[in-house]
Every structure is written in structure tokens, then in C-alpha cells.
Amino acid sequence: MPPPHSVAGAVVREVFEETGVRVEVEQLTGVHRNLARGIVVLVFRCRPVGGDARASAEATVVELITPGEVRERMAGVYAVRLLDALDGAGPRVRAHDGRRFVS
């Protein structure tokens, strides 16, 4: 398990707190900047290693879905975070205005 104060440790802790799923961090897959909100998001591909999936105040539903379902259910600028993580092409850097990519 990564040290609790490392970035990987924070990912492991947050995923568990929000979903009940224990994960192992595999790879940084994206750096996304939401220009409208002034937020930078680091996206990591993780592998589940235990725990029991459950809803929480921050995750009202926890379920496994296919890439097709990601495209159907999520706005494009957010869906791409998950799709990039699955394609294995390495970290991507993207910026958007909340609706459209600007770079």
C-alpha cells in the first residue's frame, strides 16, 4: 500500500472512503483542467483489490459500466477521463470550459 501522504495514497484513501472499494493505483492517465471552475484534476487508472461497493454522500451510485455506457451517461468532457484511462495510450493533458475542449 502507498504511503498515506503520497498522491497514490490519497487516491486509495479517497476511492475507499467514497465507494467502499479498495484499489491499487496503476497509472496516471490524465491531467484535466476545467477552465470555468479553475480546477485541475489528476486521473488515475486503478485496479480493484477488495472491499464492498457502496453508495456514500459523495457517490450516490457505485456500479461497473462499459465504455459504451460511459459515453451514453456522461458529458463528453467528463467521459473522456474514463475512456482515456481505459485506452492505455498514456497520460493526456486536456483543458475544457465545462462543455467543450479548448486544448
GROMACS .gro file of C-alpha atoms in nm:
model
  103
    1MET     CA    1   0.000   0.000   0.000
    2PRO     CA    2   0.135   0.350  -0.082
    3PRO     CA    3   0.230   0.590   0.196
    4PRO     CA    4  -0.084   0.771   0.325
    5HIS     CA    5   0.050   1.118   0.238
    6SER     CA    6   0.155   1.037  -0.120
    7VAL     CA    7  -0.066   1.115  -0.420
    8ALA     CA    8  -0.125   0.742  -0.472
    9GLY     CA    9  -0.210   0.709  -0.102
   10ALA     CA   10  -0.465   0.989  -0.135
   11VAL     CA   11  -0.623   0.816  -0.436
   12VAL     CA   12  -0.651   0.486  -0.247
   13ARG     CA   13  -0.800   0.658   0.057
   14GLU     CA   14  -1.049   0.871  -0.137
   15VAL     CA   15  -1.175   0.583  -0.353
   16PHE     CA   16  -1.228   0.370  -0.044
   17GLU     CA   17  -1.399   0.650   0.152
   18GLU     CA   18  -1.631   0.738  -0.136
   19THR     CA   19  -1.711   0.389  -0.272
   20GLY     CA   20  -1.606   0.120  -0.023
   21VAL     CA   21  -1.377  -0.030  -0.289
   22ARG     CA   22  -1.009  -0.087  -0.213
   23VAL     CA   23  -0.788  -0.013  -0.514
   24GLU     CA   24  -0.429  -0.030  -0.628
   25VAL     CA   25  -0.314   0.268  -0.836
   26GLU     CA   26  -0.174   0.157  -1.171
   27GLN     CA   27  -0.104   0.471  -1.374
   28LEU     CA   28  -0.164   0.843  -1.412
   29THR     CA   29  -0.378   0.865  -1.727
   30GLY     CA   30  -0.472   1.231  -1.749
   31VAL     CA   31  -0.440   1.587  -1.630
   32HIS     CA   32  -0.761   1.778  -1.696
   33ARG     CA   33  -0.813   2.149  -1.642
   34ASN     CA   34  -1.165   2.285  -1.605
   35LEU     CA   35  -1.113   2.648  -1.701
   36ALA     CA   36  -1.463   2.758  -1.595
   37ARG     CA   37  -1.417   2.632  -1.239
   38GLY     CA   38  -1.041   2.679  -1.203
   39ILE     CA   39  -0.991   2.311  -1.117
   40VAL     CA   40  -0.713   2.075  -1.219
   41VAL     CA   41  -0.798   1.704  -1.197
   42LEU     CA   42  -0.544   1.422  -1.197
   43VAL     CA   43  -0.695   1.098  -1.331
   44PHE     CA   44  -0.553   0.758  -1.237
   45ARG     CA   45  -0.635   0.410  -1.362
   46CYS     CA   46  -0.680   0.182  -1.062
   47ARG     CA   47  -0.743  -0.187  -1.014
   48PRO     CA   48  -0.995  -0.304  -0.753
   49VAL     CA   49  -0.837  -0.533  -0.492
   50GLY     CA   50  -1.113  -0.567  -0.231
   51GLY     CA   51  -1.385  -0.403  -0.029
   52ASP     CA   52  -1.759  -0.389  -0.077
   53ALA     CA   53  -1.901  -0.131  -0.317
   54ARG     CA   54  -2.149   0.103  -0.152
   55ALA     CA   55  -2.304   0.443  -0.207
   56SER     CA   56  -2.196   0.742   0.004
   57ALA     CA   57  -2.261   1.113   0.037
   58GLU     CA   58  -2.014   1.169  -0.249
   59ALA     CA   59  -2.105   0.868  -0.465
   60THR     CA   60  -2.478   0.809  -0.474
   61VAL     CA   61  -2.439   0.504  -0.702
   62VAL     CA   62  -2.140   0.272  -0.741
   63GLU     CA   63  -2.153   0.033  -1.037
   64LEU     CA   64  -1.940  -0.115  -1.311
   65ILE     CA   65  -2.032   0.011  -1.656
   66THR     CA   66  -1.900  -0.045  -2.009
   67PRO     CA   67  -1.719   0.219  -2.217
   68GLY     CA   68  -2.036   0.248  -2.427
   69GLU     CA   69  -2.239   0.323  -2.116
   70VAL     CA   70  -1.981   0.584  -2.012
   71ARG     CA   71  -2.034   0.759  -2.348
   72GLU     CA   72  -2.414   0.743  -2.310
   73ARG     CA   73  -2.438   0.858  -1.948
   74MET     CA   74  -2.167   1.123  -1.911
   75ALA     CA   75  -2.097   1.459  -2.075
   76GLY     CA   76  -1.809   1.426  -2.321
   77VAL     CA   77  -1.556   1.635  -2.129
   78TYR     CA   78  -1.603   1.406  -1.826
   79ALA     CA   79  -1.649   1.074  -2.009
   80VAL     CA   80  -1.313   1.119  -2.182
   81ARG     CA   81  -1.138   1.096  -1.844
   82LEU     CA   82  -1.258   0.738  -1.803
   83LEU     CA   83  -1.215   0.644  -2.169
   84ASP     CA   84  -0.857   0.775  -2.173
   85ALA     CA   85  -0.781   0.569  -1.862
   86LEU     CA   86  -0.900   0.255  -2.041
   87ASP     CA   87  -0.723   0.303  -2.373
   88GLY     CA   88  -0.370   0.266  -2.232
   89ALA     CA   89  -0.221   0.533  -2.459
   90GLY     CA   90  -0.054   0.714  -2.170
   91PRO     CA   91  -0.125   1.035  -1.985
   92ARG     CA   92  -0.313   1.305  -2.172
   93VAL     CA   93  -0.330   1.674  -2.086
   94ARG     CA   94  -0.660   1.840  -2.171
   95ALA     CA   95  -0.845   2.164  -2.093
   96HIS     CA   96  -1.214   2.239  -2.125
   97ASP     CA   97  -1.466   2.509  -2.040
   98GLY     CA   98  -1.711   2.271  -1.872
   99ARG     CA   99  -1.872   2.171  -2.202
  100ARG     CA  100  -1.610   2.172  -2.479
  101PHE     CA  101  -1.240   2.101  -2.507
  102VAL     CA  102  -1.025   2.403  -2.574
  103SER     CA  103  -0.693   2.217  -2.598
   0.00000   0.00000   0.00000
